[in-house]
Amino acid sequence: MSDTNLPTADFMAHIKSTQTLWALQDKTSDGWVILDSINFENADVMPLWSSLELAKQHCIDEWESYQPMAISLADWLEFWVEDLAQDNVMIGVEWLDGGEYLEVELADFSQMLAKIEIL
């Protein structure tokens, strides 16, 4: 794993201090935003953000019916990783429209989070 494929230091520092990730959840169906990967065939990407404000910026247009939802690091590591791994989902770190974001392997991303989780 090269350094260019790691989440930014700012992202990880923010997550370390808040112990929270942000994703977009449909207000009616409880589904989550999952996208096709721009870099890998047969892979999906779950966009995640480090703050409510960043996530909220994307609740427009086709995601107008979604709302930012907090996911604690403890819940991520206990519940989310296994489910996402079964579905071959990668992580879109600080996702921005137009492909301006980093796609990270779920296992690599989750290992980094495990190192900063406050138990």
C-alpha positions as YAML, in Angstrom:
chain: A
units: angstrom
residues:
- id: 1
  name: MET
  ca: [0.00, 0.00, 0.00]
- id: 2
  name: SER
  ca: [1.53, 3.30, -1.07]
- id: 3
  name: ASP
  ca: [1.09, 6.59, 0.74]
- id: 4
  name: THR
  ca: [-0.96, 7.95, -2.18]
- id: 5
  name: ASN
  ca: [-3.70, 5.46, -1.31]
- id: 6
  name: LEU
  ca: [-4.03, 6.52, 2.32]
- id: 7
  name: PRO
  ca: [-6.67, 8.87, 3.66]
- id: 8
  name: THR
  ca: [-5.34, 12.32, 4.37]
- id: 9
  name: ALA
  ca: [-3.81, 13.07, 7.72]
- id: 10
  name: ASP
  ca: [-6.51, 15.73, 8.25]
- id: 11
  name: PHE
  ca: [-9.26, 13.17, 7.66]
- id: 12
  name: MET
  ca: [-7.76, 10.67, 10.09]
- id: 13
  name: ALA
  ca: [-7.03, 13.35, 12.72]
- id: 14
  name: HIS
  ca: [-10.65, 14.53, 12.58]
- id: 15
  name: ILE
  ca: [-11.98, 10.98, 12.87]
- id: 16
  name: LYS
  ca: [-9.63, 10.32, 15.76]
- id: 17
  name: SER
  ca: [-10.94, 13.34, 17.65]
- id: 18
  name: THR
  ca: [-14.65, 12.72, 16.94]
- id: 19
  name: GLN
  ca: [-14.63, 8.89, 16.72]
- id: 20
  name: THR
  ca: [-17.34, 9.35, 14.07]
- id: 21
  name: LEU
  ca: [-17.72, 8.77, 10.33]
- id: 22
  name: TRP
  ca: [-20.53, 10.30, 8.26]
- id: 23
  name: ALA
  ca: [-22.48, 8.59, 5.46]
- id: 24
  name: LEU
  ca: [-25.71, 9.35, 3.61]
- id: 25
  name: GLN
  ca: [-28.83, 7.36, 4.45]
- id: 26
  name: ASP
  ca: [-32.15, 7.48, 2.59]
- id: 27
  name: LYS
  ca: [-34.81, 9.14, 4.74]
- id: 28
  name: THR
  ca: [-37.51, 6.64, 3.74]
- id: 29
  name: SER
  ca: [-35.86, 3.31, 2.91]
- id: 30
  name: ASP
  ca: [-32.89, 3.35, 5.30]
- id: 31
  name: GLY
  ca: [-30.66, 2.51, 2.32]
- id: 32
  name: TRP
  ca: [-27.18, 4.04, 2.09]
- id: 33
  name: VAL
  ca: [-25.45, 5.79, -0.81]
- id: 34
  name: ILE
  ca: [-23.28, 3.27, -2.67]
- id: 35
  name: LEU
  ca: [-21.69, 4.13, -6.03]
- id: 36
  name: ASP
  ca: [-19.88, 2.32, -8.81]
- id: 37
  name: SER
  ca: [-16.10, 2.58, -8.39]
- id: 38
  name: ILE
  ca: [-14.36, 4.93, -10.80]
- id: 39
  name: ASN
  ca: [-11.10, 3.01, -10.49]
- id: 40
  name: PHE
  ca: [-11.99, -0.66, -10.15]
- id: 41
  name: GLU
  ca: [-14.28, -2.95, -12.13]
- id: 42
  name: ASN
  ca: [-16.94, -4.90, -10.25]
- id: 43
  name: ALA
  ca: [-16.47, -2.82, -7.11]
- id: 44
  name: ASP
  ca: [-18.79, -0.44, -5.34]
- id: 45
  name: VAL
  ca: [-17.81, 2.53, -3.22]
- id: 46
  name: MET
  ca: [-19.42, 3.83, -0.05]
- id: 47
  name: PRO
  ca: [-18.65, 7.54, 0.31]
- id: 48
  name: LEU
  ca: [-17.71, 8.65, 3.81]
- id: 49
  name: TRP
  ca: [-16.95, 12.05, 5.26]
- id: 50
  name: SER
  ca: [-15.24, 13.28, 8.41]
- id: 51
  name: SER
  ca: [-17.93, 15.81, 9.33]
- id: 52
  name: LEU
  ca: [-21.65, 16.44, 9.21]
- id: 53
  name: GLU
  ca: [-21.03, 19.62, 7.23]
- id: 54
  name: LEU
  ca: [-19.12, 17.86, 4.44]
- id: 55
  name: ALA
  ca: [-21.69, 15.08, 4.20]
- id: 56
  name: LYS
  ca: [-24.62, 17.50, 4.20]
- id: 57
  name: GLN
  ca: [-23.26, 19.32, 1.12]
- id: 58
  name: HIS
  ca: [-24.13, 16.24, -0.96]
- id: 59
  name: CYS
  ca: [-27.82, 15.98, 0.01]
- id: 60
  name: ILE
  ca: [-28.88, 17.60, -3.25]
- id: 61
  name: ASP
  ca: [-30.04, 16.49, -6.71]
- id: 62
  name: GLU
  ca: [-30.20, 12.69, -6.87]
- id: 63
  name: TRP
  ca: [-29.34, 12.48, -3.15]
- id: 64
  name: GLU
  ca: [-31.94, 15.00, -2.06]
- id: 65
  name: SER
  ca: [-33.87, 12.28, -0.21]
- id: 66
  name: TYR
  ca: [-30.78, 11.32, 1.83]
- id: 67
  name: GLN
  ca: [-29.55, 12.68, 5.14]
- id: 68
  name: PRO
  ca: [-26.16, 12.55, 6.85]
- id: 69
  name: MET
  ca: [-25.96, 9.84, 9.49]
- id: 70
  name: ALA
  ca: [-23.22, 9.39, 12.06]
- id: 71
  name: ILE
  ca: [-21.49, 6.02, 12.36]
- id: 72
  name: SER
  ca: [-19.32, 5.56, 15.44]
- id: 73
  name: LEU
  ca: [-15.93, 3.96, 14.97]
- id: 74
  name: ALA
  ca: [-16.98, 1.20, 17.36]
- id: 75
  name: ASP
  ca: [-20.07, 0.41, 15.26]
- id: 76
  name: TRP
  ca: [-18.07, 0.61, 12.04]
- id: 77
  name: LEU
  ca: [-15.52, -1.91, 13.23]
- id: 78
  name: GLU
  ca: [-18.06, -4.21, 14.91]
- id: 79
  name: PHE
  ca: [-20.88, -4.26, 12.37]
- id: 80
  name: TRP
  ca: [-20.11, -2.51, 9.09]
- id: 81
  name: VAL
  ca: [-16.81, -4.03, 8.00]
- id: 82
  name: GLU
  ca: [-18.08, -7.60, 7.67]
- id: 83
  name: ASP
  ca: [-21.22, -6.61, 5.73]
- id: 84
  name: LEU
  ca: [-19.35, -4.32, 3.34]
- id: 85
  name: ALA
  ca: [-16.59, -6.88, 2.79]
- id: 86
  name: GLN
  ca: [-19.18, -9.46, 1.69]
- id: 87
  name: ASP
  ca: [-20.41, -6.99, -0.94]
- id: 88
  name: ASN
  ca: [-16.92, -6.03, -2.21]
- id: 89
  name: VAL
  ca: [-17.40, -2.39, -1.18]
- id: 90
  name: MET
  ca: [-14.52, 0.08, -1.11]
- id: 91
  name: ILE
  ca: [-14.48, 3.39, 0.75]
- id: 92
  name: GLY
  ca: [-14.62, 6.81, -0.89]
- id: 93
  name: VAL
  ca: [-12.81, 9.11, 1.52]
- id: 94
  name: GLU
  ca: [-14.16, 12.70, 1.66]
- id: 95
  name: TRP
  ca: [-16.11, 11.96, -1.55]
- id: 96
  name: LEU
  ca: [-16.60, 14.86, -3.92]
- id: 97
  name: ASP
  ca: [-18.71, 14.85, -7.08]
- id: 98
  name: GLY
  ca: [-16.68, 14.45, -10.24]
- id: 99
  name: GLY
  ca: [-14.28, 11.83, -8.92]
- id: 100
  name: GLU
  ca: [-12.27, 14.10, -6.66]
- id: 101
  name: TYR
  ca: [-11.82, 11.60, -3.86]
- id: 102
  name: LEU
  ca: [-9.72, 8.68, -2.78]
- id: 103
  name: GLU
  ca: [-10.91, 5.09, -3.06]
- id: 104
  name: VAL
  ca: [-9.47, 2.89, -0.32]
- id: 105
  name: GLU
  ca: [-9.72, -0.86, 0.20]
- id: 106
  name: LEU
  ca: [-12.11, -1.61, 3.04]
- id: 107
  name: ALA
  ca: [-9.57, -3.71, 4.95]
- id: 108
  name: ASP
  ca: [-6.86, -1.02, 4.76]
- id: 109
  name: PHE
  ca: [-9.29, 1.72, 5.77]
- id: 110
  name: SER
  ca: [-10.67, -0.27, 8.69]
- id: 111
  name: GLN
  ca: [-7.18, -1.20, 9.94]
- id: 112
  name: MET
  ca: [-6.31, 2.50, 10.06]
- id: 113
  name: LEU
  ca: [-9.51, 3.23, 11.99]
- id: 114
  name: ALA
  ca: [-8.79, 0.43, 14.45]
- id: 115
  name: LYS
  ca: [-5.48, 2.13, 15.26]
- id: 116
  name: ILE
  ca: [-7.21, 5.40, 16.20]
- id: 117
  name: GLU
  ca: [-10.27, 4.00, 17.96]
- id: 118
  name: ILE
  ca: [-10.52, 5.09, 21.57]
- id: 119
  name: LEU
  ca: [-11.61, 2.10, 23.61]
...
